[in-house]
PDB file of C-alpha atoms in Angstrom:
ATOM      1  CA  GLU M   9       0.022   0.055   0.016  1.00  0.00           C
ATOM      2  CA  TRP M  10       2.885   2.404   0.911  1.00  0.00           C
ATOM      3  CA  ARG M  11       4.183   1.871  -2.696  1.00  0.00           C
ATOM      4  CA  ALA M  12       0.879   2.967  -4.198  1.00  0.00           C
ATOM      5  CA  VAL M  13       0.858   5.977  -2.053  1.00  0.00           C
ATOM      6  CA  LEU M  14       4.375   6.741  -3.068  1.00  0.00           C
ATOM      7  CA  VAL M  15       3.554   6.549  -6.784  1.00  0.00           C
ATOM      8  CA  MET M  16       0.479   8.803  -6.395  1.00  0.00           C
ATOM      9  CA  ARG M  17       2.647  11.361  -4.601  1.00  0.00           C
ATOM     10  CA  ARG M  18       5.152  11.394  -7.400  1.00  0.00           C
ATOM     11  CA  SER M  19       2.511  11.746 -10.294  1.00  0.00           C
ATOM     12  CA  ALA M  20       0.195  14.188  -8.544  1.00  0.00           C
ATOM     13  CA  PRO M  21       1.941  17.537  -9.768  1.00  0.00           C
ATOM     14  CA  THR M  22       2.085  16.282 -13.404  1.00  0.00           C
ATOM     15  CA  LEU M  23      -1.575  15.167 -13.271  1.00  0.00           C
ATOM     16  CA  LEU M  24      -2.793  18.422 -11.887  1.00  0.00           C
ATOM     17  CA  ALA M  25      -1.074  20.402 -14.507  1.00  0.00           C
ATOM     18  CA  LEU M  26      -2.527  18.240 -17.385  1.00  0.00           C
ATOM     19  CA  ILE M  27      -6.026  18.502 -15.976  1.00  0.00           C
ATOM     20  CA  SER M  28      -5.645  22.325 -15.674  1.00  0.00           C
ATOM     21  CA  LEU M  29      -4.619  22.552 -19.447  1.00  0.00           C
ATOM     22  CA  ILE M  30      -7.478  20.319 -20.496  1.00  0.00           C
ATOM     23  CA  VAL M  31     -10.040  22.480 -18.590  1.00  0.00           C
ATOM     24  CA  THR M  32      -8.486  25.644 -20.123  1.00  0.00           C
ATOM     25  CA  ILE M  33      -8.724  24.277 -23.757  1.00  0.00           C
ATOM     26  CA  CYS M  34     -12.269  22.975 -23.439  1.00  0.00           C
ATOM     27  CA  ASP M  35     -13.551  26.291 -22.042  1.00  0.00           C
ATOM     28  CA  ALA M  36     -13.161  27.632 -25.709  1.00  0.00           C
ATOM     29  CA  GLN M  37     -15.877  25.366 -27.044  1.00  0.00           C
ATOM     30  CA  ASP M  38     -19.470  24.648 -26.075  1.00  0.00           C
ATOM     31  CA  THR M  39     -18.909  20.902 -25.959  1.00  0.00           C
ATOM     32  CA  CYS M  40     -15.683  18.869 -25.878  1.00  0.00           C
ATOM     33  CA  PRO M  41     -15.273  15.087 -26.553  1.00  0.00           C
ATOM     34  CA  GLU M  42     -14.827  12.828 -23.541  1.00  0.00           C
ATOM     35  CA  VAL M  43     -11.429  12.897 -21.893  1.00  0.00           C
ATOM     36  CA  ARG M  44      -9.858   9.770 -20.720  1.00  0.00           C
ATOM     37  CA  ILE M  45      -6.753   9.326 -18.736  1.00  0.00           C
ATOM     38  CA  VAL M  46      -4.921   6.014 -19.206  1.00  0.00           C
ATOM     39  CA  GLY M  47      -1.547   4.634 -18.493  1.00  0.00           C
ATOM     40  CA  LEU M  48      -1.043   5.575 -14.742  1.00  0.00           C
ATOM     41  CA  GLY M  49       0.546   2.521 -13.521  1.00  0.00           C
ATOM     42  CA  ASP M  50       3.772   0.977 -12.560  1.00  0.00           C
ATOM     43  CA  ALA M  51       5.332   2.298 -15.809  1.00  0.00           C
ATOM     44  CA  ASP M  52       4.501   5.801 -14.817  1.00  0.00           C
ATOM     45  CA  GLN M  53       3.150   6.738 -18.327  1.00  0.00           C
ATOM     46  CA  LEU M  54       0.348   9.089 -19.248  1.00  0.00           C
ATOM     47  CA  ALA M  55      -1.808   9.323 -22.442  1.00  0.00           C
ATOM     48  CA  ILE M  56      -4.780  11.702 -23.179  1.00  0.00           C
ATOM     49  CA  LEU M  57      -7.286  10.661 -25.853  1.00  0.00           C
ATOM     50  CA  GLN M  58      -9.772  12.813 -27.872  1.00  0.00           C
ATOM     51  CA  GLY M  59      -8.831  16.162 -26.685  1.00  0.00           C
ATOM     52  CA  CYS M  60     -10.458  19.607 -27.724  1.00  0.00           C
ATOM     53  CA  PRO M  61      -8.723  21.925 -30.425  1.00  0.00           C
ATOM     54  CA  GLY M  62      -6.874  24.830 -28.785  1.00  0.00           C
ATOM     55  CA  ILE M  63      -7.521  28.467 -29.151  1.00  0.00           C
ATOM     56  CA  PRO M  64      -6.021  29.901 -32.413  1.00  0.00           C
ATOM     57  CA  GLY M  65      -2.757  31.449 -31.900  1.00  0.00           C
ATOM     58  CA  ALA M  66      -1.769  34.916 -32.945  1.00  0.00           C
ATOM     59  CA  SER M  67      -1.008  35.562 -36.796  1.00  0.00           C
ATOM     60  CA  GLY M  68       2.574  35.056 -37.643  1.00  0.00           C
ATOM     61  CA  PRO M  69       4.684  37.680 -39.471  1.00  0.00           C
ATOM     62  CA  LYS M  70       3.838  38.233 -43.187  1.00  0.00           C
ATOM     63  CA  GLY M  71       5.946  36.068 -45.536  1.00  0.00           C
ATOM     64  CA  GLU M  72       8.131  37.369 -48.294  1.00  0.00           C
ATOM     65  CA  GLN M  73       6.534  37.838 -51.723  1.00  0.00           C
ATOM     66  CA  GLY M  74       6.749  34.750 -53.870  1.00  0.00           C
ATOM     67  CA  LEU M  75       8.061  34.666 -57.348  1.00  0.00           C
ATOM     68  CA  PRO M  76       5.650  35.770 -60.182  1.00  0.00           C
ATOM     69  CA  GLY M  77       3.937  32.966 -61.888  1.00  0.00           C
ATOM     70  CA  THR M  78       4.058  32.170 -65.557  1.00  0.00           C
ATOM     71  CA  LYS M  79       1.806  34.152 -67.935  1.00  0.00           C
ATOM     72  CA  GLY M  80      -1.396  32.271 -68.794  1.00  0.00           C
ATOM     73  CA  GLU M  81      -2.751  31.668 -72.316  1.00  0.00           C
ATOM     74  CA  THR M  82      -4.865  34.380 -74.025  1.00  0.00           C
ATOM     75  CA  GLY M  83      -8.494  33.889 -73.545  1.00  0.00           C
ATOM     76  CA  ALA M  84     -11.163  33.863 -76.327  1.00  0.00           C
ATOM     77  CA  GLN M  85     -12.064  37.185 -77.773  1.00  0.00           C
ATOM     78  CA  GLY M  86     -15.121  38.705 -76.279  1.00  0.00           C
ATOM     79  CA  LEU M  87     -18.181  40.099 -78.108  1.00  0.00           C
ATOM     80  CA  ALA M  88     -17.806  43.652 -79.588  1.00  0.00           C
ATOM     81  CA  GLY M  89     -19.360  46.275 -77.468  1.00  0.00           C
ATOM     82  CA  LYS M  90     -21.808  49.016 -78.786  1.00  0.00           C
ATOM     83  CA  ALA M  91     -20.175  51.948 -80.439  1.00  0.00           C
ATOM     84  CA  GLY M  92     -19.772  54.934 -78.307  1.00  0.00           C
ATOM     85  CA  PRO M  93     -21.208  58.400 -79.058  1.00  0.00           C
ATOM     86  CA  PRO M  94     -19.244  60.491 -81.624  1.00  0.00           C
ATOM     87  CA  GLY M  95     -16.499  62.571 -80.174  1.00  0.00           C
ATOM     88  CA  ALA M  96     -16.291  66.313 -80.378  1.00  0.00           C
ATOM     89  CA  LYS M  97     -14.948  67.851 -83.619  1.00  0.00           C
ATOM     90  CA  GLY M  98     -11.206  68.244 -83.466  1.00  0.00           C
ATOM     91  CA  ALA M  99      -9.518  71.583 -84.206  1.00  0.00           C
ATOM     92  CA  ALA M 100      -8.346  72.353 -87.671  1.00  0.00           C
ATOM     93  CA  GLY M 101      -4.879  71.143 -88.587  1.00  0.00           C
ATOM     94  CA  GLU M 102      -2.037  73.312 -89.711  1.00  0.00           C
ATOM     95  CA  PRO M 103      -2.030  74.235 -93.450  1.00  0.00           C
ATOM     96  CA  GLY M 104      -0.048  71.803 -95.483  1.00  0.00           C
ATOM     97  CA  PHE M 105       2.897  72.699 -97.771  1.00  0.00           C
ATOM     98  CA  PRO M 106       1.931  73.797-101.336  1.00  0.00           C
ATOM     99  CA  GLY M 107       1.871  70.866-103.733  1.00  0.00           C
ATOM    100  CA  PRO M 108       3.933  70.718-106.944  1.00  0.00           C
ATOM    101  CA  LYS M 109       2.704  72.753-109.824  1.00  0.00           C
ATOM    102  CA  ALA M 110       0.536  70.599-112.153  1.00  0.00           C
ATOM    103  CA  HIS M 111       1.564  69.638-115.547  1.00  0.00           C
ATOM    104  CA  HIS M 112      -1.704  69.223-117.350  1.00  0.00           C
ATOM    105  CA  LYS M 113      -0.244  68.091-120.660  1.00  0.00           C
ATOM    106  CA  SER M 114       1.917  65.372-118.938  1.00  0.00           C
ATOM    107  CA  PHE M 115      -1.018  64.264-116.891  1.00  0.00           C
ATOM    108  CA  HIS M 116      -3.330  63.869-119.899  1.00  0.00           C
ATOM    109  CA  LEU M 117      -0.575  62.102-121.724  1.00  0.00           C
ATOM    110  CA  PHE M 118      -0.321  59.748-118.791  1.00  0.00           C
ATOM    111  CA  LEU M 119      -3.999  59.037-118.880  1.00  0.00           C
ATOM    112  CA  SER M 120      -3.972  58.458-122.573  1.00  0.00           C
ATOM    113  CA  LEU M 121      -1.293  55.883-122.177  1.00  0.00           C
ATOM    114  CA  ILE M 122      -3.070  53.792-119.557  1.00  0.00           C
ATOM    115  CA  CYS M 123      -6.365  53.925-121.347  1.00  0.00           C
ATOM    116  CA  THR M 124      -6.189  51.728-124.362  1.00  0.00           C
ATOM    117  CA  GLU M 125      -9.708  52.451-125.702  1.00  0.00           C
ATOM    118  CA  ALA M 126     -10.312  54.342-128.950  1.00  0.00           C
ATOM    119  CA  ARG M 127     -10.239  58.114-128.602  1.00  0.00           C
ATOM    120  CA  ASN M 128     -12.019  58.999-131.804  1.00  0.00           C
ATOM    121  CA  CYS M 129     -13.772  57.485-134.820  1.00  0.00           C
ATOM    122  CA  GLN M 130     -10.518  57.237-136.686  1.00  0.00           C
ATOM    123  CA  GLU M 131      -9.052  54.923-134.015  1.00  0.00           C
ATOM    124  CA  LEU M 132     -12.199  52.841-134.094  1.00  0.00           C
ATOM    125  CA  LEU M 133     -11.821  52.474-137.855  1.00  0.00           C
ATOM    126  CA  ARG M 134      -8.224  51.245-137.450  1.00  0.00           C
ATOM    127  CA  LYS M 135      -9.478  48.842-134.784  1.00  0.00           C
ATOM    128  CA  GLY M 136     -11.799  47.295-137.478  1.00  0.00           C
ATOM    129  CA  LYS M 137     -15.036  49.190-136.747  1.00  0.00           C
ATOM    130  CA  ILE M 138     -16.110  49.731-140.307  1.00  0.00           C
ATOM    131  CA  LEU M 139     -19.871  50.455-139.968  1.00  0.00           C
ATOM    132  CA  SER M 140     -21.286  53.886-139.549  1.00  0.00           C
ATOM    133  CA  GLY M 141     -23.259  54.246-136.258  1.00  0.00           C
ATOM    134  CA  TRP M 142     -23.164  55.197-132.656  1.00  0.00           C
ATOM    135  CA  TYR M 143     -20.063  54.340-130.708  1.00  0.00           C
ATOM    136  CA  THR M 144     -18.441  55.011-127.279  1.00  0.00           C
ATOM    137  CA  ILE M 145     -15.126  56.672-127.469  1.00  0.00           C
ATOM    138  CA  TYR M 146     -12.627  57.745-124.699  1.00  0.00           C
ATOM    139  CA  PRO M 147     -11.175  61.084-125.974  1.00  0.00           C
ATOM    140  CA  GLN M 148      -9.272  62.033-122.855  1.00  0.00           C
ATOM    141  CA  GLY M 149      -8.165  59.676-120.217  1.00  0.00           C
ATOM    142  CA  CYS M 150     -10.805  57.012-119.691  1.00  0.00           C
ATOM    143  CA  ASN M 151     -13.945  59.345-119.708  1.00  0.00           C
ATOM    144  CA  ALA M 152     -16.530  57.891-122.116  1.00  0.00           C
ATOM    145  CA  THR M 153     -18.358  59.906-124.774  1.00  0.00           C
ATOM    146  CA  THR M 154     -21.025  58.678-127.145  1.00  0.00           C
ATOM    147  CA  ILE M 155     -20.833  59.887-130.712  1.00  0.00           C
ATOM    148  CA  PHE M 156     -21.974  58.995-134.179  1.00  0.00           C
ATOM    149  CA  CYS M 157     -19.131  57.872-136.506  1.00  0.00           C
ATOM    150  CA  ASP M 158     -19.262  58.151-140.322  1.00  0.00           C
ATOM    151  CA  MET M 159     -17.092  55.359-141.463  1.00  0.00           C
ATOM    152  CA  ASP M 160     -18.008  55.578-145.124  1.00  0.00           C
ATOM    153  CA  THR M 161     -17.502  59.148-146.527  1.00  0.00           C
ATOM    154  CA  ASP M 162     -14.085  60.295-147.731  1.00  0.00           C
ATOM    155  CA  GLY M 163     -12.063  57.556-145.997  1.00  0.00           C
ATOM    156  CA  GLY M 164     -14.276  57.542-142.922  1.00  0.00           C
ATOM    157  CA  GLY M 165     -13.391  58.221-139.222  1.00  0.00           C
ATOM    158  CA  TRP M 166     -15.584  61.427-139.025  1.00  0.00           C
ATOM    159  CA  ILE M 167     -17.367  62.488-135.796  1.00  0.00           C
ATOM    160  CA  VAL M 168     -20.852  63.804-136.891  1.00  0.00           C
ATOM    161  CA  PHE M 169     -22.120  66.635-134.639  1.00  0.00           C
ATOM    162  CA  GLN M 170     -25.128  67.780-136.733  1.00  0.00           C
ATOM    163  CA  ARG M 171     -27.555  65.777-138.794  1.00  0.00           C
ATOM    164  CA  ARG M 172     -30.739  66.813-140.524  1.00  0.00           C
ATOM    165  CA  TRP M 173     -32.790  63.995-141.874  1.00  0.00           C
ATOM    166  CA  ASP M 174     -36.577  64.114-142.122  1.00  0.00           C
ATOM    167  CA  GLY M 175     -37.748  67.162-140.046  1.00  0.00           C
ATOM    168  CA  SER M 176     -38.769  64.906-137.043  1.00  0.00           C
ATOM    169  CA  VAL M 177     -36.710  67.058-134.546  1.00  0.00           C
ATOM    170  CA  ASN M 178     -37.407  70.706-133.689  1.00  0.00           C
ATOM    171  CA  PHE M 179     -34.125  72.709-134.188  1.00  0.00           C
ATOM    172  CA  LEU M 180     -35.665  76.079-133.070  1.00  0.00           C
ATOM    173  CA  ARG M 181     -34.381  75.888-129.636  1.00  0.00           C
ATOM    174  CA  ASP M 182     -32.824  77.989-126.903  1.00  0.00           C
ATOM    175  CA  TRP M 183     -29.214  78.425-125.832  1.00  0.00           C
ATOM    176  CA  ASP M 184     -29.260  75.687-123.097  1.00  0.00           C
ATOM    177  CA  SER M 185     -30.558  73.066-125.569  1.00  0.00           C
ATOM    178  CA  TYR M 186     -27.772  73.846-128.032  1.00  0.00           C
ATOM    179  CA  LYS M 187     -25.264  73.827-125.166  1.00  0.00           C
ATOM    180  CA  ARG M 188     -26.289  70.386-124.026  1.00  0.00           C
ATOM    181  CA  GLY M 189     -27.309  68.789-127.256  1.00  0.00           C
ATOM    182  CA  PHE M 190     -30.598  67.150-128.373  1.00  0.00           C
ATOM    183  CA  GLY M 191     -32.287  65.060-130.863  1.00  0.00           C
ATOM    184  CA  ASN M 192     -32.767  61.499-131.990  1.00  0.00           C
ATOM    185  CA  GLN M 193     -30.108  59.017-132.503  1.00  0.00           C
ATOM    186  CA  LEU M 194     -32.047  57.456-135.347  1.00  0.00           C
ATOM    187  CA  THR M 195     -32.708  60.543-137.333  1.00  0.00           C
ATOM    188  CA  GLU M 196     -31.721  64.119-136.318  1.00  0.00           C
ATOM    189  CA  PHE M 197     -29.465  65.583-133.601  1.00  0.00           C
ATOM    190  CA  TRP M 198     -27.180  68.287-132.383  1.00  0.00           C
ATOM    191  CA  LEU M 199     -24.238  66.829-130.363  1.00  0.00           C
ATOM    192  CA  GLY M 200     -24.116  69.937-128.097  1.00  0.00           C
ATOM    193  CA  ASN M 201     -21.833  72.872-128.057  1.00  0.00           C
ATOM    194  CA  ASP M 202     -20.000  71.785-124.919  1.00  0.00           C
ATOM    195  CA  ASN M 203     -19.277  68.486-126.559  1.00  0.00           C
ATOM    196  CA  ILE M 204     -18.144  70.014-129.832  1.00  0.00           C
ATOM    197  CA  HIS M 205     -15.906  72.500-127.952  1.00  0.00           C
ATOM    198  CA  PHE M 206     -14.325  69.680-125.900  1.00  0.00           C
ATOM    199  CA  LEU M 207     -13.656  67.283-128.738  1.00  0.00           C
ATOM    200  CA  THR M 208     -12.281  70.012-131.106  1.00  0.00           C
ATOM    201  CA  SER M 209     -10.016  71.346-128.323  1.00  0.00           C
ATOM    202  CA  LEU M 210      -8.072  68.062-128.196  1.00  0.00           C
ATOM    203  CA  GLY M 211      -6.076  68.688-131.463  1.00  0.00           C
ATOM    204  CA  PRO M 212      -6.386  70.020-134.913  1.00  0.00           C
ATOM    205  CA  CYS M 213      -9.343  68.824-136.877  1.00  0.00           C
ATOM    206  CA  GLU M 214     -10.737  69.246-140.423  1.00  0.00           C
ATOM    207  CA  LEU M 215     -14.405  69.884-141.203  1.00  0.00           C
ATOM    208  CA  ARG M 216     -16.675  68.418-143.856  1.00  0.00           C
ATOM    209  CA  ILE M 217     -20.284  69.429-144.680  1.00  0.00           C
ATOM    210  CA  ASP M 218     -22.383  67.075-146.743  1.00  0.00           C
ATOM    211  CA  LEU M 219     -25.762  68.215-148.348  1.00  0.00           C
ATOM    212  CA  ARG M 220     -28.421  66.312-150.121  1.00  0.00           C
ATOM    213  CA  ASP M 221     -31.421  67.925-151.912  1.00  0.00           C
ATOM    214  CA  PHE M 222     -34.895  66.406-152.580  1.00  0.00           C
ATOM    215  CA  GLU M 223     -33.747  65.261-156.054  1.00  0.00           C
ATOM    216  CA  ASN M 224     -31.102  63.120-154.325  1.00  0.00           C
ATOM    217  CA  ASN M 225     -28.224  65.369-155.626  1.00  0.00           C
ATOM    218  CA  TYR M 226     -25.187  65.321-153.269  1.00  0.00           C
ATOM    219  CA  TYR M 227     -22.980  68.314-152.457  1.00  0.00           C
ATOM    220  CA  PHE M 228     -20.074  68.793-150.101  1.00  0.00           C
ATOM    221  CA  ALA M 229     -17.659  71.406-148.626  1.00  0.00           C
ATOM    222  CA  LYS M 230     -14.365  70.798-146.836  1.00  0.00           C
ATOM    223  CA  TYR M 231     -12.309  73.163-144.586  1.00  0.00           C
ATOM    224  CA  ALA M 232      -8.712  72.803-143.502  1.00  0.00           C
ATOM    225  CA  SER M 233      -9.493  73.368-139.748  1.00  0.00           C
ATOM    226  CA  PHE M 234     -12.315  73.563-137.392  1.00  0.00           C
ATOM    227  CA  ARG M 235     -12.730  74.497-133.702  1.00  0.00           C
ATOM    228  CA  VAL M 236     -15.401  75.725-131.352  1.00  0.00           C
ATOM    229  CA  LEU M 237     -14.372  77.761-128.374  1.00  0.00           C
ATOM    230  CA  GLY M 238     -15.976  77.481-124.936  1.00  0.00           C
ATOM    231  CA  GLU M 239     -19.116  78.949-123.591  1.00  0.00           C
ATOM    232  CA  SER M 240     -17.309  81.889-121.996  1.00  0.00           C
ATOM    233  CA  GLU M 241     -16.421  82.973-125.566  1.00  0.00           C
ATOM    234  CA  LYS M 242     -19.987  82.127-126.841  1.00  0.00           C
ATOM    235  CA  TYR M 243     -18.796  79.012-128.686  1.00  0.00           C
ATOM    236  CA  LYS M 244     -16.977  81.130-131.313  1.00  0.00           C
ATOM    237  CA  LEU M 245     -16.298  79.446-134.655  1.00  0.00           C
ATOM    238  CA  ILE M 246     -12.715  79.005-135.543  1.00  0.00           C
ATOM    239  CA  LEU M 247     -12.412  78.027-139.179  1.00  0.00           C
ATOM    240  CA  GLY M 248      -9.599  77.316-141.632  1.00  0.00           C
ATOM    241  CA  ASP M 249      -9.296  77.729-145.353  1.00  0.00           C
ATOM    242  CA  PHE M 250     -12.020  76.376-147.704  1.00  0.00           C
ATOM    243  CA  LEU M 251     -10.365  73.334-149.412  1.00  0.00           C
ATOM    244  CA  GLY M 252     -13.055  72.788-152.103  1.00  0.00           C
ATOM    245  CA  GLY M 253     -16.213  70.902-152.810  1.00  0.00           C
ATOM    246  CA  ASN M 254     -19.142  71.256-155.281  1.00  0.00           C
ATOM    247  CA  ALA M 255     -21.345  72.867-152.654  1.00  0.00           C
ATOM    248  CA  GLY M 256     -19.114  76.019-152.668  1.00  0.00           C
ATOM    249  CA  ASP M 257     -18.020  77.983-149.558  1.00  0.00           C
ATOM    250  CA  SER M 258     -21.014  79.323-147.582  1.00  0.00           C
ATOM    251  CA  LEU M 259     -19.314  79.066-144.168  1.00  0.00           C
ATOM    252  CA  SER M 260     -16.206  81.252-144.248  1.00  0.00           C
ATOM    253  CA  TYR M 261     -18.645  84.294-143.934  1.00  0.00           C
ATOM    254  CA  HIS M 262     -19.309  83.067-140.347  1.00  0.00           C
ATOM    255  CA  LYS M 263     -15.635  82.647-139.289  1.00  0.00           C
ATOM    256  CA  ASP M 264     -14.878  84.042-135.936  1.00  0.00           C
ATOM    257  CA  MET M 265     -18.544  84.646-135.175  1.00  0.00           C
ATOM    258  CA  PRO M 266     -20.170  83.670-131.746  1.00  0.00           C
ATOM    259  CA  PHE M 267     -23.089  81.266-131.615  1.00  0.00           C
ATOM    260  CA  SER M 268     -26.518  82.793-131.371  1.00  0.00           C
ATOM    261  CA  THR M 269     -29.903  81.411-130.520  1.00  0.00           C
ATOM    262  CA  THR M 270     -33.479  83.079-130.040  1.00  0.00           C
ATOM    263  CA  ASP M 271     -32.559  83.814-126.424  1.00  0.00           C
ATOM    264  CA  GLN M 272     -28.910  84.912-127.003  1.00  0.00           C
ATOM    265  CA  ASP M 273     -28.462  87.511-129.577  1.00  0.00           C
ATOM    266  CA  ASN M 274     -24.635  87.496-130.207  1.00  0.00           C
ATOM    267  CA  ASP M 275     -24.672  88.390-134.047  1.00  0.00           C
ATOM    268  CA  MET M 276     -23.465  91.623-135.872  1.00  0.00           C
ATOM    269  CA  SER M 277     -26.907  92.547-137.053  1.00  0.00           C
ATOM    270  CA  SER M 278     -29.232  95.263-135.546  1.00  0.00           C
ATOM    271  CA  PHE M 279     -31.917  92.492-135.001  1.00  0.00           C
ATOM    272  CA  ASN M 280     -31.736  88.967-133.763  1.00  0.00           C
ATOM    273  CA  CYS M 281     -30.787  86.817-136.772  1.00  0.00           C
ATOM    274  CA  ALA M 282     -31.775  83.566-134.945  1.00  0.00           C
ATOM    275  CA  THR M 283     -35.305  84.890-134.447  1.00  0.00           C
ATOM    276  CA  GLU M 284     -35.607  86.334-137.835  1.00  0.00           C
ATOM    277  CA  TYR M 285     -34.419  83.247-139.715  1.00  0.00           C
ATOM    278  CA  LYS M 286     -35.654  80.637-137.305  1.00  0.00           C
ATOM    279  CA  GLY M 287     -32.607  78.881-136.437  1.00  0.00           C
ATOM    280  CA  ALA M 288     -29.424  78.832-134.254  1.00  0.00           C
ATOM    281  CA  TRP M 289     -25.976  79.457-135.969  1.00  0.00           C
ATOM    282  CA  TRP M 290     -22.727  81.497-135.949  1.00  0.00           C
ATOM    283  CA  TYR M 291     -24.685  84.387-137.500  1.00  0.00           C
ATOM    284  CA  ASN M 292     -22.687  87.383-138.840  1.00  0.00           C
ATOM    285  CA  ASP M 293     -24.963  90.003-140.443  1.00  0.00           C
ATOM    286  CA  CYS M 294     -26.883  87.586-140.943  1.00  0.00           C
ATOM    287  CA  HIS M 295     -25.976  84.441-142.891  1.00  0.00           C
ATOM    288  CA  TYR M 296     -24.652  82.611-145.970  1.00  0.00           C
ATOM    289  CA  SER M 297     -25.694  79.289-144.418  1.00  0.00           C
ATOM    290  CA  ASN M 298     -28.499  78.307-141.970  1.00  0.00           C
ATOM    291  CA  LEU M 299     -28.241  74.559-141.551  1.00  0.00           C
ATOM    292  CA  ASN M 300     -30.265  74.510-138.279  1.00  0.00           C
ATOM    293  CA  GLY M 301     -33.170  76.441-139.866  1.00  0.00           C
ATOM    294  CA  MET M 302     -36.749  75.197-140.586  1.00  0.00           C
ATOM    295  CA  TYR M 303     -37.182  71.915-142.370  1.00  0.00           C
ATOM    296  CA  TRP M 304     -38.976  72.932-145.599  1.00  0.00           C
ATOM    297  CA  LEU M 305     -39.566  70.469-148.295  1.00  0.00           C
ATOM    298  CA  GLY M 306     -37.239  71.951-150.887  1.00  0.00           C
ATOM    299  CA  ALA M 307     -38.208  75.128-152.524  1.00  0.00           C
ATOM    300  CA  HIS M 308     -40.006  77.583-149.992  1.00  0.00           C
ATOM    301  CA  GLY M 309     -41.467  81.034-150.383  1.00  0.00           C
ATOM    302  CA  SER M 310     -40.225  82.420-147.067  1.00  0.00           C
ATOM    303  CA  TYR M 311     -36.853  84.103-147.291  1.00  0.00           C
ATOM    304  CA  ALA M 312     -33.672  82.416-145.914  1.00  0.00           C
ATOM    305  CA  ASP M 313     -35.296  80.696-142.973  1.00  0.00           C
ATOM    306  CA  GLY M 314     -34.802  77.046-144.263  1.00  0.00           C
ATOM    307  CA  ILE M 315     -31.798  74.709-144.317  1.00  0.00           C
ATOM    308  CA  ASN M 316     -30.036  77.022-146.741  1.00  0.00           C
ATOM    309  CA  TRP M 317     -26.677  77.062-148.380  1.00  0.00           C
ATOM    310  CA  LYS M 318     -26.162  80.320-150.381  1.00  0.00           C
ATOM    311  CA  THR M 319     -23.551  79.101-152.784  1.00  0.00           C
ATOM    312  CA  GLY M 320     -25.676  76.049-153.584  1.00  0.00           C
ATOM    313  CA  LYS M 321     -29.277  76.578-153.985  1.00  0.00           C
ATOM    314  CA  GLU M 322     -29.434  80.068-152.281  1.00  0.00           C
ATOM    315  CA  TYR M 323     -32.113  81.215-149.847  1.00  0.00           C
ATOM    316  CA  HIS M 324     -35.343  79.808-151.135  1.00  0.00           C
ATOM    317  CA  TYR M 325     -34.409  76.193-151.131  1.00  0.00           C
ATOM    318  CA  SER M 326     -34.214  73.932-148.029  1.00  0.00           C
ATOM    319  CA  HIS M 327     -32.026  70.793-148.341  1.00  0.00           C
ATOM    320  CA  LYS M 328     -33.457  67.324-147.469  1.00  0.00           C
ATOM    321  CA  ARG M 329     -30.399  66.083-145.406  1.00  0.00           C
ATOM    322  CA  THR M 330     -27.282  67.558-144.037  1.00  0.00           C
ATOM    323  CA  GLU M 331     -24.404  66.294-141.987  1.00  0.00           C
ATOM    324  CA  MET M 332     -21.640  68.361-140.327  1.00  0.00           C
ATOM    325  CA  LYS M 333     -18.535  66.303-139.219  1.00  0.00           C
ATOM    326  CA  PHE M 334     -14.934  66.629-138.253  1.00  0.00           C
ATOM    327  CA  ARG M 335     -11.846  64.291-137.658  1.00  0.00           C
ATOM    328  CA  PRO M 336      -8.383  64.714-136.345  1.00  0.00           C
ATOM    329  CA  VAL M 337      -5.642  65.701-138.867  1.00  0.00           C
TER     330      VAL M 337
END
């Protein structure tokens, strides 16, 4: 018995300390698992089973920053968002430096080199277009113009800018109509003063006028050069020498004259020749020719208001058909 008492005395301080620790830990929780003390025997060993967790300790010091991780792969592209409202208009920029001076001739030459289409009826003829009719040409650069080509008369290659055929088109028109052009491609037309000016400004041209009476007799007149100036100069007629023809020369009288219509009197007369002689022409004081006059059926009683050619059948005969045409020389 005295040995048991001796063992208990030796173990008492250790046992009391452990019991106090267990009580302190378990006070931190509402419930603790059952505590069992085992192993108090001759070997003087102690074991505690199923203890409660202790109170969390204070946070330790912050650790050093770790090394950066590797870059992840790019994710899939998201859907595009809605466009935002337009921003405010920015301030005007500084003026730029002046550009180089234009060289119009070189520029047009460049355009003509890159455009391989025919520039006129002569080039169409050389390309094998042998039938007279309406064609599209590219006279400057690659800008298209529709014209009637006479491929039969005097070697062909003529651009026809006036044709009287059967009286189906009214030629007694105002300035703007003659400026723009009018008519019917199948019968009668005026190509337009703007077009005539443009086409004759591209290089020297010769002029031919063909006439036909109601007895089917043919007449013609040719001129060495032909050009019509722009609207600012009233489409003035620039005409070269008369080269011949059985119609005689009834156009040289109109050389250097501006164009006149019923609403633009630019002639040298004291009255309006276009109104008096019912046409539109390069009237002087007034005319030797009036190919845009009234379409009378041959001989007519009125004076000089028909399709007249003075050196042919004079002022009381109106021709059945006429064509005015030019081509490059």
